[in-house]
Coordinates of C-alpha atoms in Angstrom, one line a residue:
M186 CA 7.4 -18.0 -7.7
Y187 CA 4.6 -16.5 -5.7
R188 CA 1.0 -16.4 -6.6
Q189 CA -2.2 -14.8 -4.8
R190 CA -5.5 -13.6 -5.5
L191 CA -6.9 -10.2 -5.5
T192 CA -10.2 -10.6 -3.8
L193 CA -10.0 -8.5 -0.6
P194 CA -9.2 -4.8 -0.7
A195 CA -5.5 -5.7 -0.7
L196 CA -4.2 -9.1 -1.9
T197 CA -6.0 -12.0 -0.3
L198 CA -3.5 -14.5 1.1
T199 CA -4.0 -18.1 1.1
A200 CA -4.9 -19.1 4.8
L201 CA -7.1 -17.3 7.2
T202 CA -7.5 -17.9 11.0
L203 CA -9.8 -16.3 13.3
L204 CA -7.9 -14.5 16.1
P205 CA -9.5 -12.6 18.8
L206 CA -8.5 -8.8 19.2
A207 CA -10.0 -6.2 21.2
V208 CA -8.2 -2.6 20.3
A209 CA -9.2 0.8 21.5
C210 CA -7.8 3.8 19.6
G211 CA -8.4 7.3 18.3
N212 CA -7.0 10.4 16.5
E213 CA -7.5 14.1 16.3
K214 CA -8.3 15.4 12.9
G215 CA -5.6 16.5 10.6
G216 CA -3.8 19.6 11.5
S217 CA -4.0 19.4 15.2
T218 CA -0.8 20.9 16.7
G219 CA -1.4 19.5 20.1
S220 CA -1.6 16.2 22.0
S221 CA -4.6 14.9 23.7
S222 CA -6.7 11.8 24.5
V223 CA -9.3 11.0 22.0
G224 CA -12.9 11.9 23.0
A225 CA -16.2 11.4 21.6
D226 CA -15.3 12.1 17.9
T227 CA -13.0 9.3 17.6
E228 CA -14.8 7.6 14.8
P229 CA -14.7 10.5 12.3
S230 CA -11.0 11.3 13.4
V231 CA -9.7 7.8 12.8
T232 CA -11.6 6.3 9.7
G233 CA -10.0 6.7 6.4
V234 CA -6.4 7.2 7.7
H235 CA -3.5 4.9 6.9
W236 CA -1.8 4.4 10.2
T237 CA 1.8 3.1 9.6
V238 CA 3.0 1.2 12.7
D239 CA 6.5 2.8 13.7
S240 CA 7.4 0.5 16.9
V241 CA 6.0 -1.2 19.9
T242 CA 7.2 -0.9 23.2
V243 CA 6.9 -3.8 25.7
N244 CA 8.3 -3.9 29.0
G245 CA 10.5 -0.9 28.5
A246 CA 12.1 -2.5 25.2
T247 CA 11.1 -0.8 21.7
H248 CA 10.9 -3.0 18.7
Q249 CA 11.0 -1.1 15.3
A250 CA 8.2 -2.3 12.9
P251 CA 9.1 -3.8 9.6
D252 CA 8.0 -1.9 6.3
G253 CA 4.2 -2.7 5.6
A254 CA 2.9 -2.9 9.2
H255 CA -0.2 -0.7 9.3
V256 CA -4.0 -0.2 10.4
E257 CA -6.8 1.2 8.3
I258 CA -10.3 1.7 9.5
A259 CA -13.0 2.4 6.8
K260 CA -16.2 4.6 7.8
N261 CA -18.3 1.5 7.1
G262 CA -16.8 -0.3 10.1
R263 CA -14.3 -2.4 8.2
A264 CA -10.6 -2.7 9.6
T265 CA -7.7 -4.1 7.7
G266 CA -4.0 -3.8 8.3
N267 CA -0.8 -5.9 8.5
Y268 CA 1.3 -6.8 11.5
G269 CA 4.5 -7.0 9.3
C270 CA 4.2 -10.2 7.7
N271 CA 0.6 -11.3 7.7
S272 CA -2.4 -9.3 6.9
F273 CA -5.8 -9.2 8.8
H274 CA -9.1 -7.6 8.6
S275 CA -12.1 -7.4 11.1
T276 CA -15.1 -5.1 12.1
A277 CA -14.8 -2.1 14.2
A278 CA -17.2 -0.6 16.9
F279 CA -16.6 2.7 18.6
K280 CA -17.6 3.8 22.0
G281 CA -16.3 7.1 23.3
D282 CA -12.5 7.0 23.2
R283 CA -12.3 3.4 22.2
I284 CA -12.5 1.1 19.2
T285 CA -13.2 -2.5 19.4
L286 CA -12.1 -4.7 16.6
S287 CA -14.0 -8.0 16.7
R288 CA -14.1 -11.2 14.3
T289 CA -10.4 -10.5 13.2
L290 CA -9.2 -12.9 10.4
S291 CA -5.4 -13.0 9.9
T292 CA -3.5 -14.9 6.9
E293 CA -1.0 -17.5 8.0
M294 CA 2.2 -16.9 6.0
A295 CA 6.0 -17.7 7.4
C296 CA 8.0 -14.7 6.7
E297 CA 11.6 -13.8 7.7
K298 CA 12.4 -14.1 11.5
R299 CA 12.2 -10.5 12.4
P300 CA 8.8 -9.8 10.9
M301 CA 7.4 -12.7 12.4
E302 CA 8.6 -11.7 15.9
F303 CA 7.7 -8.4 15.6
E304 CA 4.1 -9.1 14.4
K305 CA 3.8 -11.5 17.4
T306 CA 5.0 -8.7 19.8
L307 CA 2.4 -6.3 18.0
A308 CA -0.7 -8.7 18.1
R309 CA -0.1 -9.4 21.7
A310 CA 0.0 -5.5 22.6
L311 CA -3.2 -4.8 20.5
A312 CA -5.0 -7.9 22.2
A313 CA -3.9 -6.8 25.6
G314 CA -7.2 -5.0 26.3
P315 CA -8.6 -1.6 26.0
L316 CA -5.9 0.8 24.7
T317 CA -5.8 4.5 25.7
A318 CA -5.3 6.6 22.5
E319 CA -3.3 9.8 22.5
T320 CA -2.6 11.8 19.4
G321 CA -0.9 14.8 18.2
R322 CA 0.7 16.1 14.8
G323 CA -0.4 13.1 12.9
K324 CA 0.9 10.8 15.4
L325 CA -1.4 8.1 17.3
T326 CA -0.1 6.2 20.7
L327 CA -1.9 3.2 21.9
T328 CA -1.3 2.3 25.6
T329 CA -2.0 -0.7 27.4
A330 CA -3.0 -0.9 31.1
K331 CA 0.5 -2.2 31.9
G332 CA 2.2 0.8 30.2
D333 CA 3.0 -0.8 26.8
R334 CA 2.6 1.3 23.9
V335 CA 2.0 1.1 20.0
H336 CA 3.3 3.9 18.2
L337 CA 1.6 4.9 14.7
T338 CA 1.9 7.9 12.0
E339 CA -0.7 9.0 9.6
E340 CA 0.8 8.5 6.1
K341 CA -0.5 9.9 3.0
D342 CA -1.2 8.2 -0.5
A343 CA 2.0 8.3 -2.5
P344 CA 1.4 10.9 -5.6
L345 CA 1.5 9.5 -9.1
Y346 CA 4.0 12.1 -10.3
G347 CA 7.6 12.0 -9.0
T348 CA 7.4 8.6 -7.1
K349 CA 9.7 5.8 -8.1
W350 CA 7.1 3.0 -8.6
T351 CA 9.2 -0.4 -8.0
V352 CA 7.3 -3.1 -10.0
N353 CA 6.8 -6.2 -7.8
S354 CA 4.1 -8.2 -9.6
L355 CA 2.5 -8.8 -12.8
V356 CA -1.3 -9.2 -12.8
G357 CA -3.6 -11.2 -15.0
G358 CA -7.1 -11.0 -14.4
D359 CA -7.7 -11.8 -10.6
V360 CA -4.1 -13.3 -10.0
A361 CA -1.0 -11.5 -9.1
Q362 CA 2.2 -13.2 -9.9
S363 CA 5.4 -12.0 -8.2
L364 CA 8.4 -11.3 -10.4
P365 CA 11.1 -13.7 -11.2
A366 CA 14.3 -13.6 -8.4
A367 CA 16.6 -12.2 -11.1
A368 CA 14.1 -9.3 -11.9
D369 CA 13.2 -8.2 -8.3
G370 CA 13.6 -4.8 -7.6
K371 CA 15.0 -3.8 -11.0
A372 CA 11.9 -2.8 -13.0
W373 CA 10.4 0.5 -12.1
L374 CA 8.7 3.8 -13.4
T375 CA 8.3 7.3 -12.7
F376 CA 5.8 9.7 -14.1
T377 CA 6.6 13.3 -14.7
K378 CA 3.8 15.8 -15.3
K379 CA 4.7 18.7 -17.9
G380 CA 1.4 20.7 -18.5
A381 CA -2.1 20.5 -19.7
D382 CA -3.0 19.4 -23.2
K383 CA -6.0 21.7 -24.3
E384 CA -6.3 20.4 -27.8
S385 CA -7.0 16.7 -26.6
A386 CA -9.6 17.8 -23.9
D387 CA -12.9 15.8 -24.2
K388 CA -16.3 17.1 -25.2
E389 CA -17.0 18.3 -21.4
G390 CA -13.8 20.5 -21.7
A391 CA -11.6 18.5 -19.4
D392 CA -7.8 18.7 -19.6
N393 CA -5.7 16.0 -20.0
E394 CA -2.5 16.2 -17.9
V395 CA 0.4 15.5 -20.4
G396 CA 3.9 14.3 -19.2
T397 CA 6.3 11.4 -19.6
V398 CA 7.2 8.1 -17.9
S399 CA 10.8 6.7 -17.7
G400 CA 12.2 3.8 -15.8
S401 CA 13.6 0.3 -16.2
L402 CA 12.0 -2.7 -17.5
G403 CA 14.2 -5.0 -15.6
C404 CA 17.0 -5.2 -18.1
N405 CA 16.7 -2.1 -20.6
H406 CA 15.7 1.5 -19.7
V407 CA 12.5 3.0 -21.3
S408 CA 10.9 6.3 -21.6
A409 CA 7.4 7.3 -23.4
K410 CA 4.9 10.1 -23.5
A411 CA 2.3 9.8 -20.8
T412 CA -1.1 11.5 -20.7
V413 CA -3.3 11.2 -17.8
R414 CA -7.2 11.7 -18.0
G415 CA -9.1 10.7 -14.9
S416 CA -8.2 7.3 -13.7
H417 CA -6.6 6.4 -17.1
I418 CA -3.1 6.9 -18.4
T419 CA -2.5 6.8 -22.4
L420 CA 1.2 5.6 -22.6
G421 CA 3.0 6.2 -26.0
A422 CA 5.1 4.3 -28.1
P423 CA 8.1 3.1 -25.8
R424 CA 11.9 4.2 -26.6
T425 CA 14.3 1.8 -25.0
T426 CA 17.8 0.8 -24.9
R427 CA 18.8 -2.4 -26.4
Q428 CA 20.7 -4.6 -24.1
M429 CA 20.6 -8.4 -23.9
C430 CA 19.8 -9.8 -20.3
S431 CA 19.1 -13.1 -18.9
G432 CA 16.0 -15.0 -20.2
S433 CA 13.8 -14.2 -16.8
L434 CA 14.5 -10.5 -17.3
M435 CA 13.6 -10.4 -20.9
T436 CA 10.5 -12.1 -20.1
T437 CA 9.4 -9.6 -17.5
E438 CA 10.5 -6.7 -19.9
K439 CA 8.2 -8.2 -22.6
S440 CA 5.3 -8.5 -20.0
L441 CA 5.9 -4.6 -19.3
L442 CA 6.2 -3.6 -22.8
K443 CA 2.7 -4.8 -23.5
L444 CA 1.2 -1.8 -21.4
F445 CA 2.9 0.8 -23.8
D446 CA 1.4 2.4 -26.9
S447 CA -2.0 1.8 -25.4
T448 CA -4.4 3.3 -22.6
V449 CA -4.3 1.6 -19.1
S450 CA -6.3 2.4 -15.8
Y451 CA -4.4 3.0 -12.8
R452 CA -5.4 2.9 -9.2
I453 CA -3.2 4.1 -6.1
D454 CA -3.9 2.5 -2.7
H455 CA -1.6 4.3 -0.3
R456 CA 2.1 3.3 -1.4
S457 CA 0.8 0.8 -4.1
I458 CA -0.2 1.3 -7.5
T459 CA -1.9 -1.0 -10.2
L460 CA -1.7 -0.3 -14.0
T461 CA -4.1 -2.4 -15.8
S462 CA -4.7 -2.8 -19.6
E463 CA -8.2 -3.5 -21.3
N464 CA -7.7 -7.3 -21.4
G465 CA -7.0 -7.3 -17.6
E466 CA -3.0 -7.7 -17.9
G467 CA -1.0 -5.2 -15.9
I468 CA 1.4 -4.5 -13.1
G469 CA 1.6 -4.0 -9.4
A470 CA 4.2 -1.6 -7.8
I471 CA 5.1 -0.2 -4.6
A472 CA 6.6 3.6 -3.8
D473 CA 10.0 3.9 -2.9
R474 CA 10.7 5.4 0.5

């Protein structure tokens, strides 16, 4: 079973190593219909965007990116991302149409063969020197002096409602624990909005969004009332089927059932969501594509 601590903006993995990396990139503001090189407004155009890596073309051969490869640059100059297996973070400095990422730290995890091969290809392309940035229609292309290219797409946060959130971790305090192998991919939740609950509005007159949550606990199906107010969700008493499954599936199910008949806080970070109870226990889940 895999454990990791939640201390960086994403999950902090165990070992960090210093990697040199110089990257130039940019983006037009959302809604642009053309294609152009990025000019002096690179910083406000690029920051706050989740750039998903689609592929890398090296020496004429295109390598498709695995799920999870991405780059994000915050307005405070902090850059984070994932090469396809390992996460990285660095500082970002802007000058004209170029961005320089420095003091880059990367985790050192061994993953499956294909992601590891891709991330080496991506890391080499990003570290090849100044990259020319060309954007249009939510796309970003970074081209090296040799003609190698990194292709990226702007991707919005997944919506709370209508998304199938597949549970991939159990959270306790600042520690996230992966699900048992038998439960991997089997537990999921989907929220559906029905309308506004005027009667339960607070003193300031804000409306609560009333709906339902349904899905699987890994073994049995579940449904309940779900009322969303701000960053909190009040989950009603669960209605479940009564099938008996293996011990690890039932253990996962019991952990998920603790979230019901209570109020939990929720946070969406791109395609990930966390639901956390008042005692710090909860779940992490990812949006199905």
